[in-house]
Tab-separated table of C-alpha atoms in Angstrom:
chain	number	residue	atom	x	y	z
A	1	MET	CA	-23.965	25.668	22.672
A	2	THR	CA	-20.882	26.733	20.626
A	3	ALA	CA	-20.468	26.157	16.907
A	4	GLN	CA	-17.928	23.492	17.505
A	5	THR	CA	-19.984	21.443	19.947
A	6	SER	CA	-22.999	21.857	17.807
A	7	ALA	CA	-21.104	20.608	14.735
A	8	THR	CA	-19.909	17.571	16.784
A	9	ALA	CA	-23.561	16.833	17.660
A	10	THR	CA	-24.964	16.945	14.118
A	11	LYS	CA	-26.345	13.965	12.335
A	12	LEU	CA	-24.573	12.435	9.414
A	13	VAL	CA	-26.098	12.767	6.016
A	14	ALA	CA	-26.299	9.782	3.647
A	15	TYR	CA	-23.164	9.882	1.377
A	16	GLU	CA	-25.269	9.755	-1.797
A	17	ASP	CA	-27.493	12.497	-0.648
A	18	ALA	CA	-24.469	14.692	0.524
A	19	VAL	CA	-22.644	14.484	-2.935
A	20	ARG	CA	-25.853	15.178	-4.606
A	21	ARG	CA	-26.300	18.531	-2.825
A	22	TYR	CA	-22.657	19.444	-2.158
A	23	ASP	CA	-19.394	19.553	-4.237
A	24	PRO	CA	-16.528	17.961	-2.379
A	25	VAL	CA	-12.990	19.378	-2.784
A	26	LEU	CA	-9.958	17.315	-1.747
A	27	GLY	CA	-6.433	18.322	-0.779
A	28	ILE	CA	-3.987	15.556	0.131
A	29	GLU	CA	-0.668	15.750	1.923
A	30	VAL	CA	1.425	12.555	1.617
A	31	HIS	CA	4.516	12.035	3.685
A	32	VAL	CA	6.976	9.290	2.671
A	33	GLU	CA	9.916	8.108	4.661
A	34	LEU	CA	12.949	7.814	2.387
A	35	GLY	CA	14.914	4.682	2.454
A	36	THR	CA	18.321	6.154	3.278
A	37	LEU	CA	20.978	4.444	5.529
A	38	THR	CA	21.053	7.557	7.879
A	39	LYS	CA	18.927	10.305	8.978
A	40	MET	CA	18.287	13.700	7.137
A	41	PHE	CA	20.780	15.792	9.145
A	42	CYS	CA	23.039	13.249	11.079
A	43	ALA	CA	24.734	9.887	10.893
A	44	ALA	CA	22.264	8.123	13.160
A	45	GLU	CA	21.100	4.728	11.627
A	46	VAL	CA	17.762	4.364	10.025
A	47	ALA	CA	16.308	0.973	10.762
A	48	TYR	CA	12.803	-0.182	11.585
A	49	GLY	CA	12.047	-1.857	14.889
A	50	GLY	CA	15.208	-0.831	17.010
A	51	GLU	CA	15.109	-0.613	20.814
A	52	PRO	CA	13.826	2.807	21.686
A	53	ASN	CA	16.248	5.662	21.783
A	54	THR	CA	19.145	3.615	20.354
A	55	GLN	CA	19.337	5.254	16.834
A	56	VAL	CA	20.125	8.822	18.009
A	57	THR	CA	22.863	11.364	17.838
A	58	PRO	CA	23.087	14.819	19.478
A	59	VAL	CA	21.614	16.385	16.242
A	60	SER	CA	18.496	14.182	16.271
A	61	LEU	CA	18.132	14.798	20.038
A	62	GLY	CA	18.480	18.567	19.580
A	63	LEU	CA	21.280	18.851	21.955
A	64	PRO	CA	22.863	22.411	22.315
A	65	GLY	CA	25.736	22.990	19.909
A	66	ALA	CA	24.939	20.044	17.624
A	67	LEU	CA	25.103	21.111	13.970
A	68	PRO	CA	23.129	19.430	11.096
A	69	VAL	CA	24.597	18.348	7.766
A	70	VAL	CA	22.365	17.571	4.729
A	71	ASN	CA	21.975	13.872	3.703
A	72	GLY	CA	22.970	14.067	-0.016
A	73	LYS	CA	21.211	10.672	-0.911
A	74	ALA	CA	17.984	12.090	0.646
A	75	VAL	CA	18.296	15.185	-1.752
A	76	GLU	CA	18.765	12.733	-4.672
A	77	TYR	CA	15.642	10.771	-3.624
A	78	ALA	CA	13.672	13.957	-3.243
A	79	ILE	CA	14.680	14.996	-6.877
A	80	ARG	CA	13.744	11.538	-8.132
A	81	ILE	CA	10.293	11.983	-6.553
A	82	GLY	CA	9.885	15.447	-7.955
A	83	LEU	CA	10.740	14.426	-11.476
A	84	ALA	CA	8.478	11.408	-11.408
A	85	LEU	CA	5.603	13.807	-10.413
A	86	ASN	CA	6.517	16.082	-13.494
A	87	CYS	CA	7.619	18.862	-11.160
A	88	THR	CA	10.117	21.609	-11.781
A	89	ILE	CA	13.276	20.943	-9.727
A	90	SER	CA	14.420	24.179	-8.022
A	91	GLU	CA	17.875	25.454	-8.956
A	92	ASN	CA	18.294	26.950	-5.456
A	93	CYS	CA	16.201	26.113	-2.361
A	94	ARG	CA	16.666	26.233	1.410
A	95	PHE	CA	15.549	24.725	4.739
A	96	ALA	CA	13.460	26.476	7.244
A	97	ARG	CA	12.552	26.104	10.869
A	98	LYS	CA	8.977	25.213	11.608
A	99	ASN	CA	8.537	26.284	15.134
A	100	TYR	CA	6.234	24.426	17.559
A	101	PHE	CA	6.669	22.663	20.846
A	102	TYR	CA	5.782	18.902	21.207
A	103	PRO	CA	7.473	16.264	23.139
A	104	ASP	CA	8.444	14.269	20.087
A	105	VAL	CA	10.161	17.245	18.442
A	106	PRO	CA	13.205	17.617	20.765
A	107	LYS	CA	14.494	20.827	19.164
A	108	ASN	CA	11.141	22.518	19.499
A	109	PHE	CA	11.205	23.153	15.688
A	110	GLN	CA	11.080	20.924	12.725
A	111	THR	CA	13.655	21.384	10.045
A	112	SER	CA	11.515	21.462	6.804
A	113	GLN	CA	11.027	23.661	3.698
A	114	TYR	CA	8.584	26.462	3.482
A	115	ASP	CA	8.559	28.990	0.549
A	116	GLU	CA	11.447	27.322	-1.282
A	117	PRO	CA	10.706	23.632	-1.889
A	118	ILE	CA	12.987	21.328	-3.790
A	119	ALA	CA	10.271	20.549	-6.304
A	120	PHE	CA	6.960	22.443	-7.463
A	121	ASP	CA	4.225	22.678	-10.157
A	122	GLY	CA	3.831	18.948	-11.023
A	123	TRP	CA	1.054	16.625	-11.805
A	124	ILE	CA	0.203	12.866	-12.069
A	125	ASP	CA	-2.452	10.889	-13.813
A	126	ILE	CA	-4.205	8.348	-11.797
A	127	GLU	CA	-6.383	5.505	-13.058
A	128	LEU	CA	-9.720	4.662	-11.359
A	129	ASP	CA	-11.216	1.173	-11.139
A	130	ASP	CA	-13.121	1.536	-14.435
A	131	GLY	CA	-10.123	2.796	-16.328
A	132	GLU	CA	-10.989	6.493	-16.129
A	133	VAL	CA	-7.960	8.723	-15.939
A	134	PHE	CA	-7.983	11.587	-13.358
A	135	ARG	CA	-5.229	14.235	-13.190
A	136	VAL	CA	-4.077	15.578	-9.847
A	137	GLU	CA	-2.025	18.704	-9.855
A	138	ILE	CA	0.966	18.880	-7.422
A	139	GLU	CA	1.708	22.128	-5.682
A	140	ARG	CA	5.010	21.175	-4.191
A	141	ALA	CA	7.137	18.356	-2.829
A	142	HIS	CA	9.490	19.406	-0.059
A	143	MET	CA	12.232	17.821	2.187
A	144	GLU	CA	11.935	17.633	5.867
A	145	GLU	CA	12.676	15.531	8.962
A	146	ASP	CA	10.276	13.112	10.777
A	147	ALA	CA	9.261	13.632	14.423
A	148	GLY	CA	9.763	10.950	17.162
A	149	LYS	CA	6.997	8.710	18.349
A	150	ASN	CA	4.874	9.066	21.479
A	151	THR	CA	3.410	6.209	23.105
A	152	HIS	CA	0.565	7.047	25.663
A	153	VAL	CA	0.379	4.282	28.343
A	154	GLY	CA	-3.009	3.513	30.109
A	155	GLY	CA	-6.427	4.618	29.055
A	156	THR	CA	-8.633	2.933	26.428
A	157	THR	CA	-7.892	4.883	23.221
A	158	GLY	CA	-4.126	4.949	22.940
A	159	ARG	CA	-4.259	8.739	22.827
A	160	ILE	CA	-3.028	11.221	25.431
A	161	GLN	CA	-6.512	11.894	26.780
A	162	GLY	CA	-7.057	9.411	29.681
A	163	ALA	CA	-3.367	8.073	29.522
A	164	GLU	CA	-1.573	7.617	32.869
A	165	TYR	CA	1.872	8.645	31.344
A	166	SER	CA	3.586	8.983	27.922
A	167	LEU	CA	6.853	7.679	26.581
A	168	VAL	CA	8.817	9.137	23.700
A	169	ASP	CA	11.151	7.301	21.248
A	170	TYR	CA	13.532	9.388	19.252
A	171	ASN	CA	14.584	6.734	16.902
A	172	ARG	CA	12.347	8.077	14.217
A	173	ALA	CA	13.145	11.807	14.820
A	174	GLY	CA	15.174	13.021	12.010
A	175	ILE	CA	14.402	10.359	9.388
A	176	PRO	CA	14.284	11.978	5.947
A	177	LEU	CA	10.856	12.832	4.643
A	178	VAL	CA	9.295	14.171	1.464
A	179	GLU	CA	5.953	15.795	1.769
A	180	ILE	CA	3.940	15.974	-1.392
A	181	VAL	CA	1.035	18.645	-1.298
A	182	THR	CA	-1.657	18.659	-3.978
A	183	ARG	CA	-3.421	21.749	-5.272
A	184	PRO	CA	-7.211	21.506	-4.517
A	185	ILE	CA	-8.627	18.447	-6.268
A	186	GLU	CA	-11.778	19.501	-7.866
A	187	GLY	CA	-14.237	17.792	-10.135
A	188	ALA	CA	-14.187	14.382	-8.371
A	189	GLY	CA	-17.858	14.649	-7.401
A	190	GLU	CA	-19.178	11.412	-5.904
A	191	ARG	CA	-16.055	9.633	-6.677
A	192	ALA	CA	-13.933	11.797	-4.409
A	193	PRO	CA	-13.329	8.819	-2.059
A	194	GLU	CA	-12.035	6.581	-4.934
A	195	VAL	CA	-9.950	9.454	-6.304
A	196	ALA	CA	-8.187	10.022	-2.895
A	197	ARG	CA	-7.524	6.301	-2.604
A	198	ALA	CA	-6.179	5.866	-6.100
A	199	TYR	CA	-4.008	8.916	-5.667
A	200	VAL	CA	-2.425	7.675	-2.491
A	201	GLN	CA	-2.038	4.160	-3.954
A	202	THR	CA	-0.380	5.635	-7.182
A	203	LEU	CA	2.168	7.599	-5.094
A	204	ARG	CA	3.012	4.414	-3.118
A	205	ASP	CA	3.655	2.487	-6.269
A	206	ILE	CA	5.772	5.428	-7.595
A	207	PHE	CA	7.875	5.441	-4.502
A	208	ARG	CA	8.568	1.738	-4.845
A	209	SER	CA	9.340	1.956	-8.453
A	210	LEU	CA	11.774	4.677	-7.892
A	211	ASP	CA	13.293	2.577	-5.043
A	212	VAL	CA	13.338	5.538	-2.666
A	213	SER	CA	11.340	3.825	0.128
A	214	GLU	CA	9.884	0.544	1.292
A	215	ALA	CA	6.626	2.576	1.266
A	216	ARG	CA	5.012	0.252	3.605
A	217	MET	CA	1.938	1.980	4.957
A	218	GLU	CA	1.447	-0.495	7.808
A	219	ARG	CA	4.952	0.518	9.041
A	220	GLY	CA	4.082	4.294	8.702
A	221	ASN	CA	6.591	4.726	5.712
A	222	VAL	CA	3.698	6.498	3.891
A	223	ARG	CA	1.224	8.462	5.700
A	224	ALA	CA	-1.641	10.658	4.375
A	225	ASP	CA	-3.238	13.745	5.630
A	226	VAL	CA	-6.720	14.160	4.005
A	227	ASN	CA	-8.151	17.628	3.631
A	228	LEU	CA	-11.704	17.985	2.655
A	229	SER	CA	-14.233	20.826	2.283
A	230	LEU	CA	-17.680	21.088	0.823
A	231	ARG	CA	-19.258	23.937	-1.164
A	232	SER	CA	-22.766	24.293	-2.723
A	233	THR	CA	-21.829	24.151	-6.359
A	234	PRO	CA	-18.542	23.784	-8.271
A	235	GLU	CA	-18.616	27.435	-9.085
A	236	SER	CA	-18.814	28.402	-5.375
A	237	PRO	CA	-15.820	29.638	-3.329
A	238	LEU	CA	-14.063	26.746	-1.479
A	239	GLY	CA	-15.459	25.749	1.857
A	240	THR	CA	-13.731	25.434	5.242
A	241	ARG	CA	-11.619	22.342	5.273
A	242	THR	CA	-10.799	19.778	7.862
A	243	GLU	CA	-7.497	17.755	7.854
A	244	THR	CA	-7.682	14.190	8.844
A	245	LYS	CA	-4.201	13.370	9.980
A	246	ASN	CA	-1.921	10.230	9.563
A	247	VAL	CA	-4.257	8.005	7.690
A	248	ASN	CA	-2.215	4.845	6.849
A	249	SER	CA	-4.099	2.581	4.604
A	250	PHE	CA	-5.752	2.985	1.185
A	251	ARG	CA	-9.087	1.772	2.548
A	252	SER	CA	-8.913	4.131	5.378
A	253	VAL	CA	-8.308	7.060	3.008
A	254	GLU	CA	-11.437	6.219	1.179
A	255	ARG	CA	-13.409	5.789	4.398
A	256	ALA	CA	-12.146	9.042	5.826
A	257	VAL	CA	-13.332	10.921	2.767
A	258	ARG	CA	-16.704	9.404	2.881
A	259	TYR	CA	-17.209	10.024	6.496
A	260	GLU	CA	-16.024	13.677	6.387
A	261	VAL	CA	-18.430	14.359	3.393
A	262	SER	CA	-21.329	12.925	5.386
A	263	ARG	CA	-20.346	14.779	8.551
A	264	GLN	CA	-19.713	18.098	7.008
A	265	ALA	CA	-22.953	17.963	5.121
A	266	GLY	CA	-24.763	17.338	8.279
A	267	VAL	CA	-23.000	20.461	9.840
A	268	LEU	CA	-23.975	22.679	6.891
A	269	ASP	CA	-27.607	21.297	6.836
A	270	ALA	CA	-27.980	22.338	10.479
A	271	GLY	CA	-26.883	25.840	9.688
A	272	LEU	CA	-23.616	25.591	11.603
A	273	THR	CA	-20.044	26.434	10.553
A	274	VAL	CA	-17.421	23.747	9.725
A	275	ILE	CA	-14.412	24.208	12.122
A	276	GLN	CA	-10.993	24.391	10.486
A	277	GLU	CA	-9.397	21.760	12.512
A	278	THR	CA	-7.296	18.511	12.513
A	279	ARG	CA	-9.190	15.274	13.032
A	280	HIS	CA	-8.330	11.688	13.985
A	281	PHE	CA	-9.411	8.716	12.038
A	282	HIS	CA	-10.781	5.709	13.889
A	283	GLU	CA	-10.022	2.402	12.073
A	284	GLU	CA	-12.502	0.469	14.190
A	285	ASP	CA	-15.655	2.223	12.834
A	286	GLY	CA	-14.467	4.500	10.026
A	287	THR	CA	-15.249	7.841	11.923
A	288	THR	CA	-13.204	10.815	12.652
A	289	SER	CA	-13.029	12.911	15.716
A	290	SER	CA	-11.860	16.417	16.631
A	291	GLY	CA	-8.200	16.928	17.269
A	292	ARG	CA	-7.098	20.636	17.506
A	293	VAL	CA	-7.880	23.948	15.694
A	294	LYS	CA	-5.840	23.887	12.623
A	295	SER	CA	-2.802	26.202	12.648
A	296	ASP	CA	-2.038	28.448	9.683
A	297	ALA	CA	1.486	28.775	8.325
A	298	GLU	CA	2.134	32.087	10.139
A	299	ASP	CA	1.434	30.337	13.422
A	300	TYR	CA	4.601	28.254	12.884
A	301	ARG	CA	6.895	31.377	12.610
A	302	TYR	CA	8.823	30.050	9.761
A	303	PHE	CA	12.209	31.346	9.210
A	304	PRO	CA	15.300	30.231	7.296
A	305	GLU	CA	17.492	27.510	8.939
A	306	PRO	CA	20.704	29.426	9.788
A	307	ASP	CA	22.776	26.258	10.233
A	308	LEU	CA	22.277	24.903	6.735
A	309	VAL	CA	23.421	26.404	3.419
A	310	PRO	CA	21.024	26.454	0.561
A	311	VAL	CA	20.659	23.280	-1.698
A	312	ALA	CA	21.536	24.095	-5.340
A	313	PRO	CA	21.372	20.927	-7.437
A	314	SER	CA	23.095	21.338	-10.880
A	315	ARG	CA	21.116	21.033	-14.005
A	316	GLU	CA	23.557	18.324	-15.093
A	317	TRP	CA	22.928	16.234	-11.979
A	318	VAL	CA	19.188	16.727	-12.344
A	319	GLU	CA	19.311	15.449	-15.804
A	320	GLU	CA	21.402	12.507	-14.796
A	321	ILE	CA	18.801	11.553	-12.300
A	322	ARG	CA	16.067	12.001	-14.845
A	323	ALA	CA	17.837	9.671	-17.209
A	324	THR	CA	17.694	6.854	-14.476
A	325	LEU	CA	13.950	7.064	-13.842
A	326	PRO	CA	12.105	3.783	-14.367
A	327	GLU	CA	8.946	3.122	-16.225
A	328	MET	CA	6.007	4.639	-14.220
A	329	PRO	CA	3.537	2.347	-12.505
A	330	VAL	CA	0.463	3.197	-14.657
A	331	ALA	CA	2.179	2.743	-17.916
A	332	ARG	CA	3.916	-0.413	-16.664
A	333	ARG	CA	0.513	-1.954	-15.508
A	334	ARG	CA	-1.023	-1.270	-18.881
A	335	ARG	CA	1.914	-2.908	-20.686
A	336	LEU	CA	1.954	-5.906	-18.367
A	337	GLN	CA	-1.877	-6.410	-18.444
A	338	THR	CA	-1.595	-6.512	-22.346
A	339	ASP	CA	1.410	-8.864	-22.262
A	340	TRP	CA	-0.274	-11.223	-19.672
A	341	GLY	CA	-3.713	-11.203	-21.189
A	342	TYR	CA	-5.420	-10.359	-17.823
A	343	ALA	CA	-8.993	-8.926	-17.742
A	344	ASP	CA	-9.529	-5.658	-16.084
A	345	ALA	CA	-10.884	-7.178	-12.880
A	346	GLU	CA	-8.003	-9.664	-12.691
A	347	MET	CA	-5.375	-6.980	-13.038
A	348	ARG	CA	-7.133	-4.841	-10.410
A	349	ASP	CA	-6.957	-7.720	-8.109
A	350	VAL	CA	-3.322	-8.338	-8.664
A	351	VAL	CA	-2.555	-4.560	-8.233
A	352	ASN	CA	-4.574	-4.505	-4.982
A	353	ALA	CA	-2.697	-7.441	-3.555
A	354	GLY	CA	0.713	-5.861	-4.404
A	355	ALA	CA	1.545	-8.978	-6.573
A	356	ILE	CA	2.791	-7.329	-9.779
A	357	ASP	CA	6.485	-7.742	-9.079
A	358	LEU	CA	5.931	-11.328	-7.755
A	359	ILE	CA	3.991	-12.423	-10.899
A	360	GLU	CA	6.350	-10.719	-13.155
A	361	ALA	CA	9.311	-12.581	-11.562
A	362	THR	CA	7.389	-15.846	-11.624
A	363	ILE	CA	6.799	-15.488	-15.442
A	364	ALA	CA	10.412	-14.592	-15.917
A	365	ALA	CA	11.317	-17.857	-14.091
A	366	GLY	CA	9.458	-19.811	-16.779
A	367	THR	CA	5.858	-20.261	-15.999
A	368	SER	CA	2.892	-18.879	-17.827
A	369	ALA	CA	0.957	-15.690	-16.838
A	370	ALA	CA	-2.084	-17.747	-15.926
A	371	GLY	CA	-0.160	-20.243	-13.938
A	372	ALA	CA	1.562	-17.436	-11.994
A	373	ARG	CA	-1.777	-15.687	-11.188
A	374	LYS	CA	-3.355	-19.029	-10.188
A	375	TRP	CA	-0.877	-19.520	-7.450
A	376	TRP	CA	-0.310	-15.895	-6.134
A	377	MET	CA	-3.899	-14.870	-6.217
A	378	GLY	CA	-5.228	-18.186	-5.106
A	379	GLU	CA	-3.553	-20.396	-2.530
A	380	LEU	CA	-0.848	-17.971	-1.563
A	381	ALA	CA	-3.181	-15.050	-1.161
A	382	ARG	CA	-5.378	-17.260	1.065
A	383	ARG	CA	-2.337	-18.264	3.110
A	384	ALA	CA	-1.162	-14.584	3.551
A	385	LYS	CA	-4.692	-13.578	4.645
A	386	GLN	CA	-4.903	-16.333	7.128
A	387	ASP	CA	-1.505	-15.488	8.554
A	388	GLU	CA	-2.196	-11.671	8.531
A	389	MET	CA	0.847	-10.868	6.402
A	390	THR	CA	1.579	-9.568	2.941
A	391	LEU	CA	2.445	-11.758	-0.074
A	392	GLN	CA	5.951	-10.385	0.103
A	393	ASP	CA	6.300	-11.733	3.667
A	394	LEU	CA	5.568	-15.371	2.651
A	395	VAL	CA	8.672	-17.549	2.568
A	396	VAL	CA	8.312	-18.706	-0.951
A	397	THR	CA	10.029	-17.271	-4.076
A	398	PRO	CA	8.822	-16.774	-7.609
A	399	ALA	CA	11.357	-19.274	-8.802
A	400	GLN	CA	9.811	-21.904	-6.405
A	401	ILE	CA	6.305	-21.060	-7.642
A	402	ALA	CA	7.380	-21.488	-11.193
A	403	GLN	CA	8.988	-24.812	-10.418
A	404	LEU	CA	5.842	-25.902	-8.697
A	405	GLN	CA	3.700	-25.065	-11.687
A	406	GLY	CA	6.110	-26.813	-13.904
A	407	LEU	CA	5.717	-30.045	-11.904
A	408	VAL	CA	1.912	-29.699	-12.443
A	409	GLU	CA	2.243	-29.009	-16.209
A	410	SER	CA	4.625	-31.899	-16.617
A	411	GLY	CA	1.977	-34.332	-15.063
A	412	ARG	CA	4.293	-35.335	-12.132
A	413	ILE	CA	1.803	-33.902	-9.667
A	414	ASN	CA	-1.744	-32.535	-9.861
A	415	ASP	CA	-3.148	-29.318	-8.320
A	416	LYS	CA	-4.311	-31.153	-5.247
A	417	ILE	CA	-0.925	-32.617	-4.556
A	418	ALA	CA	0.611	-29.352	-5.489
A	419	ARG	CA	-1.047	-27.666	-2.503
A	420	GLN	CA	0.647	-30.222	-0.294
A	421	VAL	CA	3.877	-29.543	-1.909
A	422	LEU	CA	3.433	-25.682	-1.348
A	423	GLU	CA	2.685	-26.493	2.384
A	424	GLY	CA	6.186	-28.163	2.544
A	425	VAL	CA	7.848	-25.230	0.801
A	426	LEU	CA	6.301	-22.805	3.198
A	427	ALA	CA	7.372	-24.994	6.057
A	428	GLY	CA	10.969	-24.761	4.968
A	429	GLU	CA	11.329	-28.236	3.583
A	430	GLY	CA	13.099	-27.041	0.470
A	431	ASP	CA	12.117	-26.334	-3.218
A	432	PRO	CA	9.056	-28.035	-4.617
A	433	GLU	CA	11.246	-30.787	-6.356
A	434	ALA	CA	12.750	-31.637	-2.991
A	435	VAL	CA	9.413	-31.764	-1.281
A	436	VAL	CA	7.811	-34.016	-3.825
A	437	VAL	CA	10.756	-36.493	-3.391
A	438	SER	CA	11.005	-36.318	0.276
A	439	ARG	CA	7.308	-36.667	0.782
A	440	GLY	CA	6.812	-39.238	-2.015
A	441	LEU	CA	4.097	-37.207	-3.555
A	442	GLU	CA	4.754	-37.925	-7.312
A	443	ILE	CA	1.811	-39.209	-9.277
A	444	VAL	CA	1.670	-42.895	-9.915
A	445	SER	CA	2.211	-43.222	-13.606
A	446	ASP	CA	2.927	-46.953	-13.750
A	447	ASP	CA	-0.227	-48.946	-14.885
A	448	GLY	CA	0.699	-51.918	-12.827
A	449	PRO	CA	-0.164	-50.399	-9.307
A	450	LEU	CA	-3.097	-48.554	-10.932
A	451	LEU	CA	-4.525	-51.791	-12.207
A	452	ALA	CA	-4.312	-53.498	-8.942
A	453	ALA	CA	-6.074	-50.706	-7.296
A	454	ILE	CA	-8.908	-50.520	-10.064
A	455	ASP	CA	-9.369	-54.331	-9.801
A	456	ALA	CA	-9.841	-53.898	-6.044
A	457	ALA	CA	-12.384	-51.064	-6.524
A	458	LEU	CA	-14.275	-52.916	-9.200
A	459	ALA	CA	-14.485	-56.051	-7.027
A	460	ALA	CA	-15.834	-54.037	-4.117
A	461	GLN	CA	-18.593	-52.359	-6.306
A	462	PRO	CA	-19.969	-54.869	-8.738
A	463	ASP	CA	-23.317	-53.066	-9.000
A	464	ILE	CA	-21.546	-50.116	-10.487
A	465	VAL	CA	-19.787	-52.266	-12.947
A	466	GLU	CA	-23.042	-53.580	-14.285
A	467	LYS	CA	-24.513	-50.054	-14.529
A	468	VAL	CA	-21.453	-48.955	-16.616
A	469	ARG	CA	-21.646	-52.079	-18.785
A	470	GLY	CA	-25.317	-51.226	-19.399
A	471	GLY	CA	-24.379	-47.974	-20.937
A	472	ASN	CA	-24.482	-45.597	-17.883
A	473	GLN	CA	-21.120	-44.059	-17.386
A	474	GLY	CA	-22.156	-41.654	-14.650
A	475	PRO	CA	-21.359	-44.062	-11.765
A	476	VAL	CA	-17.836	-44.589	-13.084
A	477	GLY	CA	-16.762	-41.576	-10.886
A	478	ALA	CA	-17.347	-43.621	-7.696
A	479	ILE	CA	-14.737	-46.182	-9.042
A	480	ILE	CA	-12.224	-43.403	-9.934
A	481	GLY	CA	-12.752	-41.882	-6.396
A	482	ALA	CA	-11.985	-45.207	-4.776
A	483	VAL	CA	-8.877	-45.674	-6.769
A	484	MET	CA	-7.676	-42.076	-6.077
A	485	LYS	CA	-8.290	-42.739	-2.329
A	486	ALA	CA	-6.275	-45.954	-2.480
A	487	THR	CA	-3.351	-44.099	-4.170
A	488	LYS	CA	-3.668	-41.221	-1.743
A	489	GLY	CA	-4.476	-38.832	-4.630
A	490	GLN	CA	-1.318	-39.659	-6.385
A	491	ALA	CA	-2.828	-41.167	-9.467
A	492	ASP	CA	-3.559	-39.462	-12.788
A	493	ALA	CA	-7.397	-39.208	-12.669
A	494	LYS	CA	-7.584	-39.084	-16.539
A	495	ARG	CA	-5.447	-42.100	-16.835
A	496	VAL	CA	-7.400	-43.958	-14.216
A	497	ARG	CA	-10.656	-43.231	-16.118
A	498	GLU	CA	-9.239	-44.612	-19.241
A	499	LEU	CA	-8.054	-47.872	-17.402
A	500	VAL	CA	-11.352	-48.212	-15.549
A	501	LEU	CA	-13.403	-48.079	-18.762
A	502	ASP	CA	-11.005	-50.389	-20.453
A	503	ARG	CA	-11.184	-52.915	-17.640
A	504	ILE	CA	-14.968	-52.799	-17.499
A	505	GLY	CA	-15.277	-53.200	-21.188
A	506	SER	CA	-13.042	-56.173	-21.305
């Protein structure tokens, strides 16, 4: 049996046991698709969800004689990313050809950057769930183009193995990418999965803050390749790494690290050798499987791209870009949490739900921080989960939520009615004010109709009236419930209670 097949057959080690006996070392490569209007080297449109092979040019198809031209906006976005990651911006860098054959790379090479990236030697601080800050060092951030997309038809896994045939869509080929490569991430210990997740999430938040990408992982705008190796002690040389490719959710990044730690520990415990290879992550069960033996840089035969001149951003331009950088996400979260008075767990939930911008806009529209969180993290979060969409995809605006909460606080509706109003807003019936009017949902504040409903409820339940008159106010809730039912929930329960007690007392 070969080392590779032996490694495949080894038993997993419990994660807690694995990190007690081995030191995990991470390396993470994150690719972000830039939100430019056109591709990296041609004028083909960049748009999600187009008909296959409709957003192409001779350049992105790799046709003979087609010459590339660098997208200036993509260079600007790459510099913005580099500055946000505390990198040095190169005064002179160039593109290279990364040579390999694959059907989704029509030129048989990818135009990328090799030994001269646009940005290098950076770092970012990430914040873990308990508030601990962990620094990740960045080796480089370089520009390149995306590949096309293969679709393997037939079979059961969606992969090429077992497929009947494959289709390729070149719409994605040539979309601008920035790849961010860390230095080895050491010292994470048992928290390695959490560090990996927090790092990718922090990058996603930075991309959005910089407005350089939609950064939607479910659309593949952000993809992570997770490298992991084990060594016996923190002082030992680095072990052989594996690279789990194209992991596209925060939870999956965390699960991929945990699984590889357990798997590699099992390989080493069996006296076998970890194979340096790429691996596929399986969402359904959180496992990884072998892909191909990992190629080293020399295998790609990099050489300078002869059709593109070097990129030489002036220092003045770089400083102009630096001056436009927004507040970074970690600092912004800390400021907003203080301003809003949220507990750590509450703020964590808001961040994980991607609701910071929505809540901030709702507060700016006139509601309280508590009121904004109540709706976005309560009923709206439930609705988004039910419909399998993000909060941002819901057809309701922060201004509408502020108006809804204002109606509650003014006493015109209660929370129960407010949920009905929200249903109308989500159904496209208009703003909350319009839904209240059109559905006739405003709370009954006129004592006349309330007294009529109260008298009917008292007449129907004389035994309860006697108990209350005898000093036991517990059963009064039944009278209030009957009145609320008669008014279809549109009465002010506090006012109903006052009137019921007054009526019984008199």
